[in-house]
CSV table of C-alpha atoms in Angstrom, one decimal:
chain,number,residue,atom,x,y,z
A,1,MET,CA,0.0,0.0,0.0
A,2,LYS,CA,1.3,3.4,-0.9
A,3,LYS,CA,1.9,5.8,1.9
A,4,VAL,CA,-0.5,8.7,1.9
A,5,ASN,CA,-0.5,11.3,4.6
A,6,TYR,CA,-3.8,11.1,6.5
A,7,LEU,CA,-2.1,11.5,9.9
A,8,ASN,CA,-4.4,13.6,12.2
A,9,LYS,CA,-6.7,14.6,9.3
A,10,SER,CA,-10.3,14.8,10.4
A,11,VAL,CA,-12.4,12.7,8.1
A,12,LEU,CA,-16.2,12.2,8.1
A,13,VAL,CA,-17.3,8.9,6.7
A,14,MET,CA,-20.9,9.3,5.7
A,15,GLY,CA,-23.0,6.1,5.3
A,16,ILE,CA,-22.2,2.8,7.0
A,17,ALA,CA,-22.7,0.3,4.3
A,18,LYS,CA,-19.9,-2.0,3.0
A,19,SER,CA,-17.9,0.9,1.5
A,20,GLY,CA,-18.2,3.2,4.5
A,21,PHE,CA,-17.3,0.4,6.9
A,22,ALA,CA,-14.2,-0.5,4.9
A,23,ALA,CA,-13.2,3.2,4.3
A,24,ALA,CA,-13.5,4.1,8.0
A,25,LYS,CA,-11.2,1.2,9.1
A,26,LEU,CA,-8.7,2.0,6.4
A,27,LEU,CA,-8.5,5.7,7.1
A,28,LYS,CA,-8.1,5.1,10.8
A,29,SER,CA,-5.3,2.7,10.1
A,30,MET,CA,-3.5,5.5,8.3
A,31,GLY,CA,-3.8,7.8,11.3
A,32,ALA,CA,-6.9,9.8,10.4
A,33,ASN,CA,-9.3,11.0,13.1
A,34,VAL,CA,-12.5,9.4,11.8
A,35,THR,CA,-16.1,10.1,12.6
A,36,VAL,CA,-18.7,7.8,11.1
A,37,ASN,CA,-22.2,8.9,10.4
A,38,ASP,CA,-25.4,7.1,9.2
A,39,ARG,CA,-29.1,8.0,9.0
A,40,GLU,CA,-30.0,4.8,10.8
A,41,GLU,CA,-29.8,4.7,14.6
A,42,VAL,CA,-26.6,3.1,15.9
A,43,ASN,CA,-28.4,0.5,17.9
A,44,ASN,CA,-30.2,-0.8,14.8
A,45,ASN,CA,-27.0,-1.1,12.7
A,46,PRO,CA,-24.6,-4.0,13.5
A,47,LYS,CA,-21.7,-2.4,11.5
A,48,ALA,CA,-22.1,0.8,13.5
A,49,ILE,CA,-22.0,-1.1,16.8
A,50,GLU,CA,-18.9,-2.9,15.6
A,51,LEU,CA,-17.1,0.3,14.8
A,52,GLN,CA,-18.2,1.9,18.0
A,53,GLU,CA,-16.9,-1.1,20.0
A,54,VAL,CA,-13.4,-0.6,18.5
A,55,GLY,CA,-13.2,3.0,19.3
A,56,PHE,CA,-14.8,4.9,16.4
A,57,THR,CA,-17.0,8.0,17.1
A,58,VAL,CA,-20.3,7.0,15.5
A,59,VAL,CA,-23.3,9.3,15.1
A,60,GLY,CA,-26.6,7.8,13.9
A,61,GLY,CA,-30.2,8.9,13.4
A,62,GLY,CA,-29.5,11.5,10.8
A,63,HIS,CA,-26.9,13.9,9.4
A,64,PRO,CA,-26.6,16.9,11.8
A,65,LEU,CA,-24.7,19.8,10.3
A,66,GLU,CA,-22.5,20.2,13.4
A,67,LEU,CA,-20.6,17.1,12.2
A,68,LEU,CA,-18.9,19.4,9.7
A,69,ASP,CA,-17.1,21.4,12.3
A,70,GLY,CA,-13.3,20.9,11.9
A,71,ILE,CA,-13.7,18.3,9.1
A,72,ASP,CA,-11.0,18.2,6.4
A,73,LEU,CA,-12.6,15.5,4.1
A,74,ILE,CA,-15.9,13.7,3.6
A,75,VAL,CA,-15.9,10.1,2.2
A,76,LYS,CA,-19.5,9.4,1.4
A,77,ASN,CA,-21.4,6.3,0.5
A,78,PRO,CA,-21.9,6.4,-3.3
A,79,GLY,CA,-25.7,6.1,-2.9
A,80,ILE,CA,-26.1,9.3,-0.8
A,81,PRO,CA,-27.1,12.1,-3.3
A,82,TYR,CA,-25.3,15.4,-3.4
A,83,HIS,CA,-28.5,17.3,-2.6
A,84,ASN,CA,-28.4,15.9,1.0
A,85,ALA,CA,-28.4,18.9,3.3
A,86,LEU,CA,-25.1,18.0,5.0
A,87,LEU,CA,-23.3,17.7,1.6
A,88,VAL,CA,-24.8,20.9,0.4
A,89,GLU,CA,-23.4,22.7,3.4
A,90,ALA,CA,-20.1,20.9,3.0
A,91,GLU,CA,-19.8,22.2,-0.5
A,92,LYS,CA,-20.5,25.8,0.7
A,93,ARG,CA,-17.6,25.3,3.2
A,94,SER,CA,-15.4,23.9,0.4
A,95,ILE,CA,-14.9,20.6,2.2
A,96,PRO,CA,-13.8,18.0,-0.3
A,97,ILE,CA,-16.3,15.2,-0.9
A,98,VAL,CA,-15.1,11.9,-2.4
A,99,THR,CA,-16.1,8.2,-2.6
A,100,GLU,CA,-13.9,5.4,-1.4
A,101,VAL,CA,-12.7,4.8,-5.0
A,102,GLU,CA,-10.7,8.0,-4.7
A,103,ILE,CA,-9.0,6.7,-1.6
A,104,ALA,CA,-8.3,3.4,-3.3
A,105,GLY,CA,-6.7,5.2,-6.2
A,106,GLU,CA,-4.4,7.0,-3.9
A,107,ILE,CA,-3.1,4.0,-2.0
A,108,SER,CA,-3.1,1.2,-4.6
A,109,GLU,CA,0.3,-0.1,-5.8
A,110,ALA,CA,-1.6,-2.1,-8.5
A,111,PRO,CA,-2.7,-0.4,-11.7
A,112,PHE,CA,-6.4,0.0,-12.4
A,113,ILE,CA,-8.6,-1.2,-15.3
A,114,ALA,CA,-11.9,0.6,-14.8
A,115,ILE,CA,-15.2,-0.2,-16.5
A,116,THR,CA,-18.4,1.8,-16.6
A,117,GLY,CA,-21.5,2.3,-18.7
A,118,SER,CA,-25.3,2.3,-18.3
A,119,ASN,CA,-25.5,-1.4,-19.2
A,120,GLY,CA,-23.2,-4.3,-19.4
A,121,LYS,CA,-20.7,-3.2,-16.7
A,122,THR,CA,-20.9,-6.4,-14.6
A,123,THR,CA,-20.7,-8.8,-17.6
A,124,THR,CA,-17.7,-6.9,-19.1
A,125,THR,CA,-15.9,-6.6,-15.8
A,126,THR,CA,-16.4,-10.3,-15.0
A,127,LEU,CA,-15.3,-11.3,-18.5
A,128,ILE,CA,-12.1,-9.1,-18.3
A,129,GLY,CA,-11.3,-10.7,-15.0
A,130,GLU,CA,-11.6,-14.2,-16.6
A,131,LEU,CA,-9.5,-13.2,-19.7
A,132,LEU,CA,-6.8,-11.9,-17.4
A,133,SER,CA,-6.9,-14.8,-15.0
A,134,GLU,CA,-3.9,-17.1,-14.9
A,135,THR,CA,-1.7,-14.5,-16.6
A,136,PRO,CA,1.1,-12.3,-15.1
A,137,LEU,CA,-1.5,-9.5,-14.5
A,138,ASN,CA,-3.0,-11.4,-11.5
A,139,PRO,CA,-6.4,-9.6,-11.7
A,140,ILE,CA,-8.4,-8.7,-8.6
A,141,VAL,CA,-12.1,-8.0,-9.5
A,142,ALA,CA,-13.8,-5.4,-7.3
A,143,GLY,CA,-16.0,-2.3,-7.2
A,144,ASN,CA,-19.7,-2.1,-7.9
A,145,ILE,CA,-19.6,-5.8,-8.7
A,146,GLY,CA,-19.5,-6.5,-4.9
A,147,THR,CA,-16.1,-6.1,-3.3
A,148,VAL,CA,-15.1,-2.7,-1.9
A,149,VAL,CA,-12.3,-1.2,-4.0
A,150,CYS,CA,-10.4,0.5,-1.2
A,151,GLU,CA,-10.4,-2.8,0.8
A,152,VAL,CA,-8.6,-4.7,-1.9
A,153,ALA,CA,-6.4,-1.8,-3.0
A,154,ALA,CA,-4.9,-1.7,0.5
A,155,GLU,CA,-3.6,-5.3,0.0
A,156,ALA,CA,-2.8,-5.2,-3.8
A,157,THR,CA,0.8,-5.4,-4.9
A,158,PRO,CA,2.5,-3.9,-8.0
A,159,ASN,CA,2.3,-7.2,-9.8
A,160,GLN,CA,-1.5,-7.4,-9.6
A,161,THR,CA,-4.2,-5.5,-11.5
A,162,LEU,CA,-7.4,-4.1,-10.1
A,163,VAL,CA,-10.3,-4.7,-12.5
A,164,THR,CA,-13.0,-2.5,-11.2
A,165,GLU,CA,-16.7,-2.0,-12.1
A,166,LEU,CA,-17.6,1.6,-11.3
A,167,SER,CA,-21.0,3.3,-11.2
A,168,SER,CA,-21.7,6.9,-12.0
A,169,PHE,CA,-22.3,7.4,-8.2
A,170,GLN,CA,-18.7,6.2,-7.5
A,171,LEU,CA,-17.1,8.1,-10.3
A,172,GLN,CA,-18.7,11.4,-9.4
A,173,GLY,CA,-16.8,11.3,-6.1
A,174,THR,CA,-13.4,11.0,-7.8
A,175,VAL,CA,-10.8,13.8,-8.2
A,176,HIS,CA,-7.4,12.3,-9.1
A,177,PHE,CA,-8.5,8.6,-9.8
A,178,HIS,CA,-6.3,7.4,-12.7
A,179,PRO,CA,-7.0,4.0,-14.4
A,180,HIS,CA,-4.4,2.8,-16.8
A,181,ILE,CA,-7.1,1.3,-19.0
A,182,SER,CA,-10.6,2.8,-18.9
A,183,VAL,CA,-13.7,1.3,-20.6
A,184,LEU,CA,-16.9,3.3,-21.3
A,185,LEU,CA,-19.5,1.0,-22.8
A,186,ASN,CA,-22.6,3.2,-23.4
A,187,ILE,CA,-24.5,6.1,-21.9
A,188,TYR,CA,-28.3,6.0,-21.7
A,189,GLU,CA,-30.7,8.1,-19.7
A,190,ALA,CA,-30.6,6.6,-16.2
A,191,HIS,CA,-30.4,7.6,-12.5
A,192,LEU,CA,-32.0,11.0,-13.1
A,193,ASP,CA,-33.5,10.9,-9.6
A,194,TYR,CA,-29.9,11.0,-8.3
A,195,HIS,CA,-28.0,13.1,-10.9
A,196,GLY,CA,-30.8,15.5,-11.8
A,197,SER,CA,-30.2,15.4,-15.6
A,198,LYS,CA,-28.7,13.2,-18.3
A,199,ASP,CA,-25.9,15.7,-18.8
A,200,ALA,CA,-24.9,15.4,-15.1
A,201,TYR,CA,-25.2,11.6,-15.3
A,202,ALA,CA,-23.0,11.5,-18.4
A,203,ALA,CA,-20.5,13.9,-16.9
A,204,ALA,CA,-20.1,11.5,-13.9
A,205,LYS,CA,-19.5,8.6,-16.3
A,206,ALA,CA,-16.9,10.6,-18.2
A,207,ARG,CA,-14.9,11.1,-15.0
A,208,ILE,CA,-13.3,7.7,-15.9
A,209,PHE,CA,-11.2,9.5,-18.5
A,210,ALA,CA,-10.4,12.6,-16.6
A,211,ASN,CA,-6.9,11.9,-15.4
A,212,GLN,CA,-5.6,9.6,-18.1
A,213,THR,CA,-2.5,10.5,-20.1
A,214,SER,CA,-1.1,9.4,-23.4
A,215,ASN,CA,0.5,6.4,-21.7
A,216,ASP,CA,-3.0,5.1,-20.8
A,217,TYR,CA,-5.8,3.6,-22.9
A,218,ALA,CA,-9.4,4.6,-23.3
A,219,VAL,CA,-11.6,1.8,-24.7
A,220,TYR,CA,-14.9,3.2,-25.9
A,221,ASN,CA,-18.0,2.5,-27.9
A,222,ALA,CA,-17.6,4.1,-31.3
A,223,ASP,CA,-21.3,3.4,-32.1
A,224,ASP,CA,-22.4,5.7,-29.2
A,225,SER,CA,-21.9,9.4,-30.2
A,226,LEU,CA,-22.0,10.7,-26.7
A,227,VAL,CA,-19.4,8.2,-25.5
A,228,SER,CA,-17.2,9.0,-28.4
A,229,SER,CA,-17.3,12.7,-27.7
A,230,PHE,CA,-16.1,12.1,-24.1
A,231,ALA,CA,-13.4,9.7,-25.2
A,232,GLU,CA,-12.1,11.9,-28.0
A,233,ALA,CA,-11.7,14.8,-25.5
A,234,SER,CA,-9.4,12.7,-23.3
A,235,GLU,CA,-5.6,12.5,-23.5
A,236,ALA,CA,-5.5,8.8,-23.5
A,237,THR,CA,-4.6,6.6,-26.5
A,238,LEU,CA,-8.0,5.8,-28.0
A,239,ILE,CA,-9.1,2.2,-28.7
A,240,PRO,CA,-12.7,2.3,-30.1
A,241,PHE,CA,-14.9,-0.8,-30.6
A,242,SER,CA,-17.9,-1.1,-33.0
A,243,THR,CA,-20.3,-3.7,-34.1
A,244,THR,CA,-21.1,-1.8,-37.3
A,245,LYS,CA,-17.8,-0.7,-38.8
A,246,LYS,CA,-14.3,-1.7,-39.4
A,247,LEU,CA,-11.8,0.1,-37.1
A,248,ASP,CA,-8.1,-0.1,-38.0
A,249,ASN,CA,-7.1,1.1,-34.6
A,250,GLY,CA,-9.7,-0.7,-32.5
A,251,VAL,CA,-12.0,-3.7,-32.3
A,252,GLY,CA,-14.8,-4.7,-34.6
A,253,VAL,CA,-16.5,-7.6,-36.4
A,254,VAL,CA,-15.2,-8.2,-39.9
A,255,ASP,CA,-16.2,-11.2,-42.1
A,256,GLY,CA,-17.4,-13.2,-39.2
A,257,TRP,CA,-14.3,-12.5,-37.0
A,258,VAL,CA,-13.7,-10.4,-34.0
A,259,VAL,CA,-10.8,-8.3,-35.2
A,260,PHE,CA,-8.3,-6.3,-33.1
A,261,GLN,CA,-6.3,-3.8,-35.1
A,262,GLU,CA,-6.5,-5.9,-38.2
A,263,GLU,CA,-5.7,-9.1,-36.4
A,264,ASN,CA,-8.3,-11.9,-36.4
A,265,VAL,CA,-8.8,-12.9,-32.8
A,266,ILE,CA,-11.8,-15.3,-32.7
A,267,LYS,CA,-14.7,-16.3,-35.0
A,268,VAL,CA,-18.0,-14.8,-33.9
A,269,GLU,CA,-19.6,-18.3,-34.3
A,270,ASP,CA,-17.3,-19.6,-31.6
A,271,LEU,CA,-18.5,-17.1,-29.0
A,272,SER,CA,-20.5,-18.7,-26.2
A,273,MET,CA,-22.3,-15.4,-25.6
A,274,LYS,CA,-23.1,-13.9,-29.0
A,275,GLN,CA,-25.9,-11.8,-27.5
A,276,ASN,CA,-23.3,-9.8,-25.6
A,277,ILE,CA,-21.1,-8.8,-28.6
A,278,GLU,CA,-20.4,-5.2,-27.5
A,279,ASN,CA,-19.3,-6.4,-24.1
A,280,THR,CA,-17.1,-9.0,-25.7
A,281,LEU,CA,-15.4,-6.5,-28.0
A,282,ALA,CA,-14.6,-4.2,-25.1
A,283,ALA,CA,-13.2,-7.1,-23.1
A,284,VAL,CA,-11.1,-8.3,-26.1
A,285,ALA,CA,-9.6,-4.8,-26.5
A,286,VAL,CA,-8.6,-4.8,-22.8
A,287,ALA,CA,-7.1,-8.4,-23.1
A,288,LYS,CA,-5.1,-7.6,-26.2
A,289,LEU,CA,-3.8,-4.3,-24.7
A,290,SER,CA,-2.8,-6.4,-21.6
A,291,GLY,CA,-0.8,-8.9,-23.7
A,292,VAL,CA,-3.3,-11.8,-23.4
A,293,SER,CA,-2.8,-14.5,-26.1
A,294,ASN,CA,-5.4,-15.3,-28.7
A,295,GLU,CA,-5.4,-18.9,-27.4
A,296,LYS,CA,-6.3,-17.7,-23.9
A,297,ILE,CA,-9.0,-15.4,-25.3
A,298,HIS,CA,-10.5,-18.2,-27.4
A,299,SER,CA,-10.6,-20.5,-24.5
A,300,GLU,CA,-12.4,-18.0,-22.2
A,301,LEU,CA,-14.8,-16.7,-24.8
A,302,THR,CA,-15.9,-20.1,-25.9
A,303,ASN,CA,-16.6,-21.1,-22.3
A,304,PHE,CA,-18.0,-17.9,-20.7
A,305,HIS,CA,-21.7,-18.2,-20.1
A,306,GLY,CA,-22.4,-14.9,-18.5
A,307,VAL,CA,-23.1,-13.5,-15.0
A,308,LYS,CA,-25.8,-14.6,-12.7
A,309,HIS,CA,-28.9,-12.4,-13.1
A,310,ARG,CA,-27.6,-10.9,-16.4
A,311,LEU,CA,-29.3,-12.9,-19.2
A,312,GLN,CA,-28.4,-16.1,-17.3
A,313,PHE,CA,-29.7,-19.3,-18.7
A,314,ALA,CA,-31.5,-20.7,-15.6
A,315,GLY,CA,-32.7,-24.0,-16.9
A,316,GLU,CA,-35.2,-25.9,-19.0
A,317,VAL,CA,-38.5,-27.4,-18.0
A,318,SER,CA,-40.5,-29.5,-20.4
A,319,GLY,CA,-38.9,-27.9,-23.4
A,320,ARG,CA,-39.3,-24.3,-22.0
A,321,LYS,CA,-36.1,-22.3,-21.6
A,322,PHE,CA,-35.9,-20.0,-18.7
A,323,PHE,CA,-33.6,-16.9,-18.6
A,324,ASN,CA,-32.9,-14.8,-15.6
A,325,ASP,CA,-32.2,-11.2,-16.4
A,326,SER,CA,-33.1,-9.7,-13.0
A,327,LYS,CA,-30.3,-7.2,-13.3
A,328,ALA,CA,-32.2,-5.5,-16.1
A,329,THR,CA,-33.4,-2.6,-13.9
A,330,ASN,CA,-34.3,-0.3,-16.8
A,331,SER,CA,-36.0,-0.6,-20.2
A,332,ILE,CA,-32.7,-0.2,-22.1
A,333,ALA,CA,-31.4,-3.4,-20.5
A,334,THR,CA,-34.7,-5.2,-21.2
A,335,LYS,CA,-34.5,-4.2,-24.9
A,336,LYS,CA,-31.0,-5.6,-25.2
A,337,ALA,CA,-32.3,-8.9,-23.6
A,338,LEU,CA,-35.2,-9.1,-26.0
A,339,ASP,CA,-32.9,-8.5,-29.0
A,340,SER,CA,-31.0,-11.6,-28.0
A,341,PHE,CA,-33.8,-13.9,-29.0
A,342,GLU,CA,-34.9,-14.5,-32.6
A,343,LYS,CA,-38.6,-15.3,-31.9
A,344,PRO,CA,-41.0,-13.6,-29.5
A,345,VAL,CA,-40.7,-14.6,-25.8
A,346,ILE,CA,-42.9,-14.7,-22.7
A,347,LEU,CA,-41.7,-11.6,-20.8
A,348,LEU,CA,-41.9,-11.2,-17.0
A,349,ALA,CA,-41.5,-7.6,-16.1
A,350,GLY,CA,-42.3,-5.0,-13.4
A,351,GLY,CA,-41.1,-3.6,-10.2
A,352,LEU,CA,-40.3,-0.2,-8.5
A,353,ASP,CA,-42.1,2.8,-10.0
A,354,ARG,CA,-39.6,5.6,-10.4
A,355,GLY,CA,-42.0,7.8,-12.3
A,356,ASN,CA,-40.7,6.9,-15.8
A,357,GLY,CA,-42.7,5.5,-18.7
A,358,PHE,CA,-42.1,2.6,-20.9
A,359,ASP,CA,-42.9,3.9,-24.4
A,360,ASP,CA,-39.5,2.8,-25.7
A,361,LEU,CA,-40.6,-0.8,-25.2
A,362,ILE,CA,-43.6,-0.3,-27.6
A,363,PRO,CA,-41.7,-1.6,-30.7
A,364,TYR,CA,-40.5,-4.6,-28.7
A,365,PHE,CA,-44.0,-5.4,-27.4
A,366,GLN,CA,-45.0,-5.4,-31.1
A,367,THR,CA,-42.3,-7.7,-32.4
A,368,LYS,CA,-40.5,-9.5,-29.5
A,369,VAL,CA,-43.1,-10.4,-26.9
A,370,LYS,CA,-45.8,-13.0,-27.4
A,371,HIS,CA,-47.2,-12.6,-23.8
A,372,LEU,CA,-46.4,-10.1,-21.0
A,373,ILE,CA,-46.7,-11.1,-17.4
A,374,THR,CA,-46.3,-8.1,-15.1
A,375,PHE,CA,-46.1,-7.5,-11.4
A,376,GLY,CA,-45.1,-4.9,-8.8
A,377,GLN,CA,-45.7,-1.1,-8.7
A,378,THR,CA,-45.4,-0.7,-12.4
A,379,ALA,CA,-47.7,-3.5,-13.4
A,380,GLN,CA,-50.5,-1.2,-14.7
A,381,LYS,CA,-48.1,1.1,-16.5
A,382,LEU,CA,-46.6,-1.8,-18.3
A,383,LYS,CA,-50.0,-3.2,-19.1
A,384,ASP,CA,-51.1,0.2,-20.5
A,385,THR,CA,-47.9,0.4,-22.6
A,386,ALA,CA,-48.5,-3.1,-24.0
A,387,SER,CA,-52.1,-2.1,-24.9
A,388,THR,CA,-50.8,1.0,-26.8
A,389,ALA,CA,-48.5,-1.4,-28.7
A,390,GLY,CA,-51.4,-3.6,-29.6
A,391,LEU,CA,-50.2,-6.4,-27.3
A,392,ASN,CA,-53.3,-7.7,-25.6
A,393,SER,CA,-51.8,-10.9,-24.3
A,394,VAL,CA,-51.1,-9.5,-20.8
A,395,THR,CA,-51.5,-11.0,-17.4
A,396,VAL,CA,-51.1,-9.1,-14.1
A,397,VAL,CA,-50.0,-11.1,-11.1
A,398,ASP,CA,-48.9,-10.4,-7.5
A,399,ASN,CA,-45.3,-11.4,-7.6
A,400,VAL,CA,-42.4,-13.2,-9.4
A,401,GLU,CA,-43.4,-16.7,-8.1
A,402,LYS,CA,-46.9,-16.4,-9.6
A,403,ALA,CA,-45.4,-14.9,-12.8
A,404,VAL,CA,-43.3,-18.0,-13.3
A,405,ALA,CA,-46.2,-20.4,-12.7
A,406,THR,CA,-48.4,-18.4,-15.0
A,407,ALA,CA,-45.8,-18.2,-17.7
A,408,TYR,CA,-45.4,-22.0,-17.6
A,409,ASP,CA,-49.2,-22.5,-17.9
A,410,LEU,CA,-49.4,-20.2,-20.9
A,411,SER,CA,-46.3,-21.5,-22.6
A,412,GLU,CA,-45.7,-24.2,-25.2
A,413,THR,CA,-42.7,-26.5,-25.9
A,414,GLY,CA,-39.9,-24.4,-27.4
A,415,ASP,CA,-40.9,-21.1,-25.7
A,416,VAL,CA,-38.5,-18.8,-24.0
A,417,ILE,CA,-39.6,-17.5,-20.6
A,418,LEU,CA,-37.6,-14.4,-19.8
A,419,LEU,CA,-37.4,-12.4,-16.5
A,420,SER,CA,-36.2,-9.0,-17.6
A,421,PRO,CA,-38.1,-6.6,-15.3
A,422,ALA,CA,-37.1,-3.1,-16.8
A,423,CYS,CA,-37.5,-1.9,-13.2
A,424,ALA,CA,-35.6,-1.8,-9.9
A,425,SER,CA,-36.5,-4.5,-7.4
A,426,TRP,CA,-37.0,-2.5,-4.2
A,427,ASP,CA,-40.8,-2.5,-4.2
A,428,GLN,CA,-40.9,-6.2,-3.3
A,429,PHE,CA,-37.3,-7.3,-2.8
A,430,LYS,CA,-34.1,-6.1,-1.1
A,431,THR,CA,-32.0,-6.6,-4.2
A,432,PHE,CA,-32.3,-7.7,-7.8
A,433,GLU,CA,-30.3,-10.7,-6.8
A,434,GLU,CA,-33.0,-11.8,-4.4
A,435,ARG,CA,-35.6,-11.3,-7.2
A,436,GLY,CA,-33.5,-13.4,-9.6
A,437,ASP,CA,-33.0,-16.2,-7.0
A,438,ILE,CA,-36.8,-16.4,-6.4
A,439,PHE,CA,-37.3,-16.6,-10.1
A,440,ILE,CA,-34.9,-19.6,-10.3
A,441,GLU,CA,-36.4,-21.2,-7.2
A,442,ALA,CA,-39.9,-20.9,-8.7
A,443,MET,CA,-38.6,-22.5,-11.9
A,444,HIS,CA,-37.1,-25.4,-10.0
A,445,ARG,CA,-40.4,-26.0,-8.2
A,446,LEU,CA,-42.0,-26.7,-11.6
């Protein structure tokens, strides 16, 4: 771990989730005076109690402004929005506000490969981790994918590589964070309740390029004009990828081959996940830049079957194939899932109502869905959208379990039954993982 001077600095860690817990312990180990704050009462939070028992000052039950007195730095949980009153006041006082990713970047002896985008982050990050496995790069996969970045950065050595999935929430709280290879997959309208506008959301994503130099690489989607504009404004060496055009300096599909800078790498027909071609191209770019052999790339890409809850093949029952895409928490992800199938599917969708509509699904309801089974807060919205599209084969049920049983009853041999909710899960579940697991359990009960 690099030595960074936090001795006697007064740091407020805001939010005691996994990242706050790890950041607090790390900062204290570096000599900082750490105060930890959470909106939940201390007695109701096991992590808060644990920190308190080992000597941390922990304040729960809200975010009182007096916590800012004497504070040099705030490390906030990525999910806490910047319009929080304490953060607004901190900005007025010019107190720096970062996420733990910034701390990780300061202390890590290992270089970073950082991946972001509106959709496909987890699949691409996981795939890059697999492509780099059993190579001299010794990858450690962390970030929004589940493992706190600063926690692994503290232990990483110079002969390792941190492969990190980063959200817009995490990236907005970076200042000097500097990945050696950055990947920006796509930018769609998302998380407007947090960022306030698409421009602000996109700017947060673009932070991934902010501190790169000509010695670094920016892998980006050349088919996305907004992504391209951000990448081309960076100082990094540009490595575009495209599914639609040949790129002499990047990655594309030419005559049935995945091609990196005019070198044939793998035949498209050999890919085990043809539906994730954009993610595959980005991962191949990173692998080739990292010196991974074509043999290793071929081995991994012919055996990689995706990430749980992301267009995961869950199983087959009486000739019906079940796919779990619970991680599709917006309509863009659901459209990508529907595009992966040649014939119309039975779609299970619905969840938390964030106030958005689903008009962009209308063409898909017309061509890609044979029956819609919907549930959760958005059930009526989705039903109304299907009606506008002329899809009258719609059933409203109470929950995912009933949706699975109903889908089976309505299906025929050869049908695909797809859970791709187009909504967050928090109306009925703690996480999208829980929603996906319940879908799989219901399928097994059949």
